[in-house]
């Protein structure tokens, strides 16, 4: 497979039109790593992604308390093929000076067994270090060659605009804002964040593009997810999904038997964002990557918009 690569903001870095989310890799606390999926599943998924040319992986220092980064480091070392790595700095309240950014980055680089991170993102906007100092720290890391690009995550319009300006003063672009965006959460579209990012040349990276798996159609009020997702998606909420899921199945059938997961990812791509679905095994990796083999029509995208509106808020 040879998927055309797309630019990451205006950084000059090229990435596949879809990345792979790795929060669940090694994470026992939320995702129950080791129960139902484990090392061999992740290795097979990882190797399949590289073979398919999807070599953009999103992780964070906090995922699995460092296990996700360590796993990617081990897998990449064993494989030898190149990858585009995105990780995140978590603004813990005890991190009070910008030197803490450099220290956290050193930890991530060690766990990833890498000399450089392609995209280093501020995980949350709730930081005791002001944005200006955070952006200066990221710019310093670019100049030192430890990261190639600077990004943010979960930032609203105003803070995105400000961070882009702080980085511009350092001679750098803001590469991306990673936000929750899916048929179950259209806030970035409705608040104007997507439009602002387009205007600023900032890529929008869409996390939880499958609504944490709810858009696979596997979960119902009778059979809800048994992990932390059960608290996020109530039975009442799950009972509102069937009309949307039915439309997704219908659209999937019209494209030769595509899954609802592929429809969900193509909807994100149609909106101009880069989805980073989380996968736990090779079968899921094959499915999400196959979403790049086809596209939704404009009419289908509009039908999905309406069905998504009808679900209402969580
Ligand atoms: N920046 C942030 O604050 C933030 C927050 C959350 C996530 N993220 C990033 O975004 C990534 C993705 O988000 P996410 O993991 O929360 O949610 P997601 O991508 O919407 O859903 C992932 C889950 O969907 C299910 N799934 C995946 N492929 C499937 C397939 N082909 N068929 C059926 N089920 C499938 C799997 O769970 P089951 O098989 O168990 O159902 C998988 O764990 C994360 O890994 C992380 O890198 C970032």
Tab-separated table of C-alpha atoms and ligand atoms in Angstrom:
chain	number	residue	atom	x	y	z
A	1	UNK	CA	0.000	0.000	0.000
A	2	UNK	CA	1.265	3.443	-0.827
A	3	UNK	CA	-0.789	6.164	0.830
A	4	UNK	CA	0.182	9.724	-0.134
A	5	UNK	CA	1.709	11.582	2.800
A	6	UNK	CA	0.370	14.901	4.001
A	7	UNK	CA	2.073	17.897	5.618
A	8	UNK	CA	2.123	18.261	9.414
A	9	UNK	CA	1.091	21.906	9.705
A	10	UNK	CA	3.697	24.063	7.989
A	11	UNK	CA	6.617	22.223	9.584
A	12	UNK	CA	7.818	20.523	6.395
A	13	UNK	CA	7.337	17.138	8.110
A	14	UNK	CA	5.295	14.648	6.076
A	15	UNK	CA	3.016	12.119	7.760
A	16	UNK	CA	0.471	9.512	6.651
A	17	UNK	CA	-3.162	10.763	6.567
A	18	UNK	CA	-3.875	8.576	9.624
A	19	UNK	CA	-1.798	7.829	12.711
A	20	UNK	CA	-2.016	5.096	15.323
A	21	UNK	CA	-2.964	5.899	18.938
A	22	UNK	CA	-1.070	3.894	21.525
A	23	UNK	CA	-2.649	4.834	24.864
A	24	UNK	CA	-3.770	1.218	25.369
A	25	UNK	CA	-0.294	-0.207	24.694
A	26	UNK	CA	0.947	-1.432	28.053
A	27	UNK	CA	-1.767	0.467	29.962
A	28	UNK	CA	-3.270	-1.722	32.678
A	29	UNK	CA	-5.021	1.014	34.682
A	30	UNK	CA	-7.556	2.157	32.053
A	31	UNK	CA	-7.467	-0.367	29.230
A	32	UNK	CA	-6.652	-3.553	31.133
A	33	UNK	CA	-3.511	-4.416	29.182
A	34	UNK	CA	-2.738	-8.109	29.623
A	35	UNK	CA	-6.415	-9.080	29.786
A	36	UNK	CA	-7.737	-9.843	26.294
A	37	UNK	CA	-4.723	-8.387	24.497
A	38	UNK	CA	-0.996	-8.325	25.174
A	39	UNK	CA	2.576	-8.057	23.861
A	40	UNK	CA	2.139	-10.370	20.838
A	41	UNK	CA	-1.037	-8.535	19.720
A	42	UNK	CA	0.679	-5.149	19.892
A	43	UNK	CA	3.802	-6.428	18.109
A	44	UNK	CA	1.701	-7.871	15.262
A	45	UNK	CA	-0.356	-4.662	14.985
A	46	UNK	CA	2.786	-2.519	15.010
A	47	UNK	CA	4.511	-4.591	12.314
A	48	UNK	CA	1.395	-4.547	10.159
A	49	UNK	CA	1.207	-0.725	10.419
A	50	UNK	CA	4.847	-0.301	9.339
A	51	UNK	CA	4.413	-2.741	6.484
A	52	UNK	CA	1.340	-0.782	5.327
A	53	UNK	CA	3.309	2.488	5.444
A	54	UNK	CA	1.382	3.852	8.430
A	55	UNK	CA	4.350	4.781	10.588
A	56	UNK	CA	2.966	7.732	12.577
A	57	UNK	CA	2.488	6.752	16.247
A	58	UNK	CA	1.004	8.929	18.985
A	59	UNK	CA	1.981	8.252	22.593
A	60	UNK	CA	2.487	10.205	25.856
A	61	UNK	CA	4.737	9.986	28.877
A	62	UNK	CA	1.684	9.181	31.032
A	63	UNK	CA	0.288	6.323	28.893
A	64	UNK	CA	0.670	3.142	30.921
A	65	UNK	CA	2.938	5.189	33.225
A	66	UNK	CA	5.634	5.175	30.538
A	67	UNK	CA	4.934	1.642	29.259
A	68	UNK	CA	3.504	2.821	25.918
A	69	UNK	CA	6.669	4.798	25.102
A	70	UNK	CA	8.877	1.908	26.250
A	71	UNK	CA	6.978	-0.569	24.092
A	72	UNK	CA	7.289	1.645	20.996
A	73	UNK	CA	11.005	2.076	21.705
A	74	UNK	CA	11.554	-1.700	21.940
A	75	UNK	CA	9.451	-2.458	18.859
A	76	UNK	CA	11.144	0.187	16.726
A	77	UNK	CA	14.592	-0.942	17.773
A	78	UNK	CA	13.779	-4.554	16.904
A	79	UNK	CA	12.196	-3.574	13.574
A	80	UNK	CA	14.660	-0.971	12.328
A	81	UNK	CA	12.241	0.790	9.959
A	82	UNK	CA	11.770	4.558	10.420
A	83	UNK	CA	8.722	6.047	12.135
A	84	UNK	CA	7.268	9.467	12.899
A	85	UNK	CA	6.921	9.690	16.678
A	86	UNK	CA	4.590	12.015	18.548
A	87	UNK	CA	4.623	12.129	22.330
A	88	UNK	CA	3.398	14.496	25.049
A	89	UNK	CA	4.543	16.444	28.070
A	90	UNK	CA	2.062	16.230	30.958
A	91	UNK	CA	1.724	19.514	32.908
A	92	UNK	CA	1.650	17.998	36.415
A	93	UNK	CA	1.031	20.724	39.037
A	94	UNK	CA	4.455	20.059	40.586
A	95	UNK	CA	6.119	21.072	37.316
A	96	UNK	CA	6.680	24.763	37.921
A	97	UNK	CA	9.582	25.819	35.697
A	98	UNK	CA	10.279	25.398	32.006
A	99	UNK	CA	13.354	23.311	32.811
A	100	UNK	CA	10.863	20.575	33.718
A	101	UNK	CA	9.880	20.344	30.044
A	102	UNK	CA	13.454	19.503	29.044
A	103	UNK	CA	13.691	16.960	31.856
A	104	UNK	CA	10.399	15.277	30.894
A	105	UNK	CA	11.526	15.181	27.259
A	106	UNK	CA	14.785	13.462	28.239
A	107	UNK	CA	12.697	10.777	29.969
A	108	UNK	CA	10.519	10.277	26.883
A	109	UNK	CA	13.557	10.070	24.580
A	110	UNK	CA	15.114	7.463	26.851
A	111	UNK	CA	11.971	5.315	26.946
A	112	UNK	CA	11.530	5.673	23.168
A	113	UNK	CA	15.247	4.869	22.651
A	114	UNK	CA	15.296	7.810	20.234
A	115	UNK	CA	17.526	10.828	19.717
A	116	UNK	CA	14.657	12.993	18.474
A	117	UNK	CA	10.878	13.160	18.835
A	118	UNK	CA	9.149	14.341	15.664
A	119	UNK	CA	6.231	16.038	17.423
A	120	UNK	CA	6.267	17.058	21.106
A	121	UNK	CA	2.866	18.143	22.407
A	122	UNK	CA	1.698	19.842	25.592
A	123	UNK	CA	-0.911	17.284	26.740
A	124	UNK	CA	-3.347	19.628	28.531
A	125	UNK	CA	-3.810	23.389	28.762
A	126	UNK	CA	-4.020	23.261	32.574
A	127	UNK	CA	-0.449	24.169	33.447
A	128	UNK	CA	1.142	26.215	36.199
A	129	UNK	CA	3.826	27.169	33.692
A	130	UNK	CA	2.408	29.904	31.417
A	131	UNK	CA	1.927	29.050	27.728
A	132	UNK	CA	4.594	31.546	26.680
A	133	UNK	CA	7.248	29.793	28.768
A	134	UNK	CA	6.053	26.368	27.583
A	135	UNK	CA	6.329	27.443	23.944
A	136	UNK	CA	9.791	28.905	24.607
A	137	UNK	CA	10.801	25.558	26.112
A	138	UNK	CA	9.507	23.711	23.040
A	139	UNK	CA	11.340	26.141	20.753
A	140	UNK	CA	14.541	25.553	22.735
A	141	UNK	CA	14.103	21.805	22.246
A	142	UNK	CA	13.694	22.272	18.483
A	143	UNK	CA	16.880	24.356	18.377
A	144	UNK	CA	18.692	21.693	20.423
A	145	UNK	CA	17.578	19.055	17.893
A	146	UNK	CA	15.664	17.007	20.471
A	147	UNK	CA	12.283	17.595	18.794
A	148	UNK	CA	11.378	18.456	15.208
A	149	UNK	CA	8.028	20.162	15.816
A	150	UNK	CA	5.934	21.663	18.617
A	151	UNK	CA	2.264	20.925	19.222
A	152	UNK	CA	-0.486	21.317	21.808
A	153	UNK	CA	-3.448	19.192	22.827
A	154	UNK	CA	-6.905	20.038	24.176
A	155	UNK	CA	-6.301	23.766	23.608
A	156	UNK	CA	-9.264	26.053	22.833
A	157	UNK	CA	-9.373	28.717	20.121
A	158	UNK	CA	-7.860	31.549	22.116
A	159	UNK	CA	-5.017	29.523	23.594
A	160	UNK	CA	-4.263	27.914	20.190
A	161	UNK	CA	-4.005	31.352	18.615
A	162	UNK	CA	-1.770	32.575	21.461
A	163	UNK	CA	0.533	29.535	21.299
A	164	UNK	CA	0.888	29.969	17.534
A	165	UNK	CA	1.893	33.615	18.162
A	166	UNK	CA	4.366	32.698	20.955
A	167	UNK	CA	6.040	30.152	18.674
A	168	UNK	CA	6.049	32.572	15.757
A	169	UNK	CA	8.031	34.984	17.930
A	170	UNK	CA	10.575	32.141	18.253
A	171	UNK	CA	10.603	31.676	14.474
A	172	UNK	CA	8.603	28.423	14.566
A	173	UNK	CA	5.141	27.258	13.509
A	174	UNK	CA	2.655	25.563	15.826
A	175	UNK	CA	2.440	22.148	14.149
A	176	UNK	CA	-0.800	20.774	15.568
A	177	UNK	CA	-3.571	20.777	18.125
A	178	UNK	CA	-4.695	17.280	19.178
A	179	UNK	CA	-8.333	17.271	20.268
A	180	UNK	CA	-11.205	14.850	20.753
A	181	UNK	CA	-13.079	14.800	17.446
A	182	UNK	CA	-15.488	12.221	16.086
A	183	UNK	CA	-19.106	11.670	15.092
A	184	UNK	CA	-19.721	11.568	18.863
A	185	UNK	CA	-17.900	14.817	19.609
A	186	UNK	CA	-18.090	17.585	17.050
A	187	UNK	CA	-17.065	20.441	19.366
A	188	UNK	CA	-13.924	21.311	17.353
A	189	UNK	CA	-16.102	21.789	14.283
A	190	UNK	CA	-18.897	23.654	16.059
A	191	UNK	CA	-16.719	26.023	18.104
A	192	UNK	CA	-14.739	27.087	15.030
A	193	UNK	CA	-11.500	25.442	16.217
A	194	UNK	CA	-11.169	23.456	12.980
A	195	UNK	CA	-11.622	26.613	10.907
A	196	UNK	CA	-9.124	28.545	13.033
A	197	UNK	CA	-6.511	25.799	12.697
A	198	UNK	CA	-7.038	25.733	8.938
A	199	UNK	CA	-6.535	29.526	8.856
A	200	UNK	CA	-3.366	29.280	10.982
A	201	UNK	CA	-1.928	26.296	9.066
A	202	UNK	CA	-2.108	24.133	12.212
A	203	UNK	CA	-2.970	20.426	11.736
A	204	UNK	CA	-5.865	19.082	13.784
A	205	UNK	CA	-5.074	15.616	15.115
A	206	UNK	CA	-8.315	13.861	16.065
A	207	UNK	CA	-8.113	11.669	19.149
A	208	UNK	CA	-10.784	9.128	20.134
A	209	UNK	CA	-12.014	9.186	16.488
A	210	UNK	CA	-13.969	5.987	17.152
A	211	UNK	CA	-15.622	7.430	20.256
A	212	UNK	CA	-13.337	5.133	22.288
A	213	UNK	CA	-14.730	2.168	20.344
A	214	UNK	CA	-18.445	3.089	20.644
A	215	UNK	CA	-18.557	3.658	16.854
A	216	UNK	CA	-17.539	0.037	16.187
A	217	UNK	CA	-21.144	-0.932	16.955
A	218	UNK	CA	-19.881	-3.592	19.375
A	219	UNK	CA	-21.296	-1.938	22.505
A	220	UNK	CA	-24.987	-1.746	23.394
A	221	UNK	CA	-26.940	-0.872	26.571
A	222	UNK	CA	-27.200	-4.637	27.172
A	223	UNK	CA	-23.495	-5.157	26.546
A	224	UNK	CA	-21.608	-1.987	27.565
A	225	UNK	CA	-17.803	-1.795	27.765
A	226	UNK	CA	-16.498	-3.394	30.945
A	227	UNK	CA	-13.611	-1.007	31.566
A	228	UNK	CA	-13.436	2.739	32.399
A	229	UNK	CA	-15.452	3.491	29.260
A	230	UNK	CA	-18.563	2.141	30.977
A	231	UNK	CA	-18.582	5.288	33.167
A	232	UNK	CA	-18.049	7.656	30.240
A	233	UNK	CA	-20.746	6.203	28.004
A	234	UNK	CA	-23.921	5.529	29.989
A	235	UNK	CA	-26.457	2.895	28.937
A	236	UNK	CA	-28.878	5.732	28.207
A	237	UNK	CA	-26.331	7.291	25.828
A	238	UNK	CA	-25.602	3.940	24.145
A	239	UNK	CA	-29.357	3.538	23.589
A	240	UNK	CA	-29.262	6.694	21.374
A	241	UNK	CA	-26.596	5.346	18.983
A	242	UNK	CA	-28.442	2.733	16.847
A	243	UNK	CA	-29.824	5.134	14.162
A	244	UNK	CA	-26.338	6.598	13.599
A	245	UNK	CA	-24.743	3.132	13.570
A	246	UNK	CA	-27.373	1.843	11.149
A	247	UNK	CA	-26.637	4.704	8.732
A	248	UNK	CA	-22.905	3.956	9.083
A	249	UNK	CA	-23.537	0.274	8.246
A	250	UNK	CA	-25.638	1.285	5.245
A	251	UNK	CA	-22.876	3.593	3.962
A	252	UNK	CA	-20.282	0.880	4.591
A	253	UNK	CA	-22.351	-1.588	2.535
A	254	UNK	CA	-22.599	0.923	-0.325
A	255	UNK	CA	-18.776	0.977	-0.442
A	256	UNK	CA	-18.389	-2.788	-0.743
A	257	UNK	CA	-18.796	-3.935	2.849
A	258	UNK	CA	-16.753	-1.403	4.828
A	259	UNK	CA	-16.962	-1.382	8.653
A	260	UNK	CA	-18.532	1.377	10.766
A	261	UNK	CA	-14.995	2.008	12.068
A	262	UNK	CA	-13.856	2.860	8.524
A	263	UNK	CA	-16.875	5.125	8.043
A	264	UNK	CA	-16.063	6.920	11.334
A	265	UNK	CA	-12.448	7.511	10.265
A	266	UNK	CA	-13.382	8.678	6.779
A	267	UNK	CA	-15.800	11.183	8.298
A	268	UNK	CA	-12.915	12.683	10.340
A	269	UNK	CA	-10.721	12.809	7.226
A	270	UNK	CA	-13.537	14.435	5.234
A	271	UNK	CA	-13.580	17.214	7.868
A	272	UNK	CA	-9.865	17.858	7.272
A	273	UNK	CA	-8.463	16.307	10.465
A	274	UNK	CA	-5.924	13.496	10.999
A	275	UNK	CA	-7.451	10.595	12.940
A	276	UNK	CA	-5.301	8.581	15.351
A	277	UNK	CA	-7.439	5.527	16.209
A	278	UNK	CA	-6.242	3.324	19.050
A	279	UNK	CA	-5.714	-0.303	18.033
A	280	UNK	CA	-5.141	-3.346	20.246
A	281	UNK	CA	-4.354	-6.033	17.662
A	282	UNK	CA	-3.556	-6.694	14.008
A	283	UNK	CA	-7.199	-7.173	13.008
A	284	UNK	CA	-8.056	-3.683	14.268
A	285	UNK	CA	-4.946	-2.242	12.563
A	286	UNK	CA	-5.962	-3.812	9.251
A	287	UNK	CA	-9.462	-2.399	9.575
A	288	UNK	CA	-8.466	1.181	10.448
A	289	UNK	CA	-5.805	1.342	7.727
A	290	UNK	CA	-8.261	0.031	5.122
A	291	UNK	CA	-10.244	3.237	5.744
A	292	UNK	CA	-7.645	4.956	3.544
A	293	UNK	CA	-8.629	2.876	0.516
A	294	UNK	CA	-11.887	4.741	-0.097
A	295	UNK	CA	-13.671	8.047	0.596
A	296	UNK	CA	-17.136	9.200	1.649
A	297	UNK	CA	-19.160	11.301	-0.776
A	298	UNK	CA	-20.193	14.833	0.225
A	299	UNK	CA	-23.776	13.652	0.522
A	300	UNK	CA	-22.843	10.785	2.846
A	301	UNK	CA	-20.816	13.162	5.022
A	302	UNK	CA	-23.852	15.457	5.317
A	303	UNK	CA	-26.127	12.507	6.205
A	304	UNK	CA	-23.671	11.473	8.919
A	305	UNK	CA	-23.639	15.059	10.252
A	306	UNK	CA	-27.415	14.960	10.695
A	307	UNK	CA	-27.423	11.511	12.306
A	308	UNK	CA	-24.644	12.622	14.652
A	309	UNK	CA	-26.622	15.756	15.635
A	310	UNK	CA	-29.621	13.563	16.450
A	311	UNK	CA	-27.566	11.570	19.001
A	312	UNK	CA	-27.060	14.694	21.105
A	313	UNK	CA	-24.490	15.254	23.799
A	314	UNK	CA	-23.030	12.643	26.117
B	1	LIG	N1	-4.529	14.122	23.865
B	1	LIG	C1	-5.404	13.532	24.648
B	1	LIG	O1	-5.849	14.078	25.680
B	1	LIG	C2	-5.877	12.162	24.279
B	1	LIG	C3	-6.976	11.574	24.936
B	1	LIG	C4	-7.407	10.319	24.513
B	1	LIG	C5	-6.732	9.656	23.484
B	1	LIG	N2	-5.652	10.224	22.888
B	1	LIG	C6	-4.909	9.555	21.780
B	1	LIG	O2	-5.837	9.132	20.786
B	1	LIG	C7	-5.721	7.722	20.590
B	1	LIG	C8	-7.057	7.130	20.194
B	1	LIG	O3	-8.077	7.453	21.124
B	1	LIG	P1	-8.793	6.365	22.035
B	1	LIG	O4	-7.934	5.170	22.156
B	1	LIG	O5	-9.229	7.088	23.257
B	1	LIG	O6	-10.151	6.050	21.262
B	1	LIG	P2	-10.552	5.492	19.811
B	1	LIG	O7	-9.416	5.509	18.900
B	1	LIG	O8	-11.770	6.241	19.464
B	1	LIG	O9	-11.001	3.991	20.155
B	1	LIG	C9	-10.031	2.991	20.352
B	1	LIG	C10	-10.707	1.678	20.699
B	1	LIG	O10	-11.645	1.313	19.692
B	1	LIG	C11	-11.664	-0.108	19.559
B	1	LIG	N3	-11.298	-0.416	18.161
B	1	LIG	C12	-10.234	0.062	17.455
B	1	LIG	N4	-10.232	-0.420	16.200
B	1	LIG	C13	-11.310	-1.204	16.095
B	1	LIG	C14	-11.843	-1.985	15.032
B	1	LIG	N5	-11.236	-2.008	13.852
B	1	LIG	N6	-12.983	-2.669	15.258
B	1	LIG	C15	-13.610	-2.628	16.466
B	1	LIG	N7	-13.128	-1.913	17.517
B	1	LIG	C16	-12.004	-1.203	17.325
B	1	LIG	C17	-10.624	-0.657	20.539
B	1	LIG	O11	-11.245	-0.965	21.795
B	1	LIG	P3	-12.071	-2.329	22.098
B	1	LIG	O12	-11.603	-3.370	21.118
B	1	LIG	O13	-11.736	-2.642	23.502
B	1	LIG	O14	-13.512	-1.923	21.950
B	1	LIG	C18	-9.714	0.527	20.727
B	1	LIG	O15	-9.002	0.503	21.926
B	1	LIG	C19	-5.152	7.215	21.904
B	1	LIG	O16	-4.542	5.940	21.775
B	1	LIG	C20	-4.158	8.308	22.223
B	1	LIG	O17	-2.976	8.152	21.441
B	1	LIG	C21	-5.244	11.481	23.252
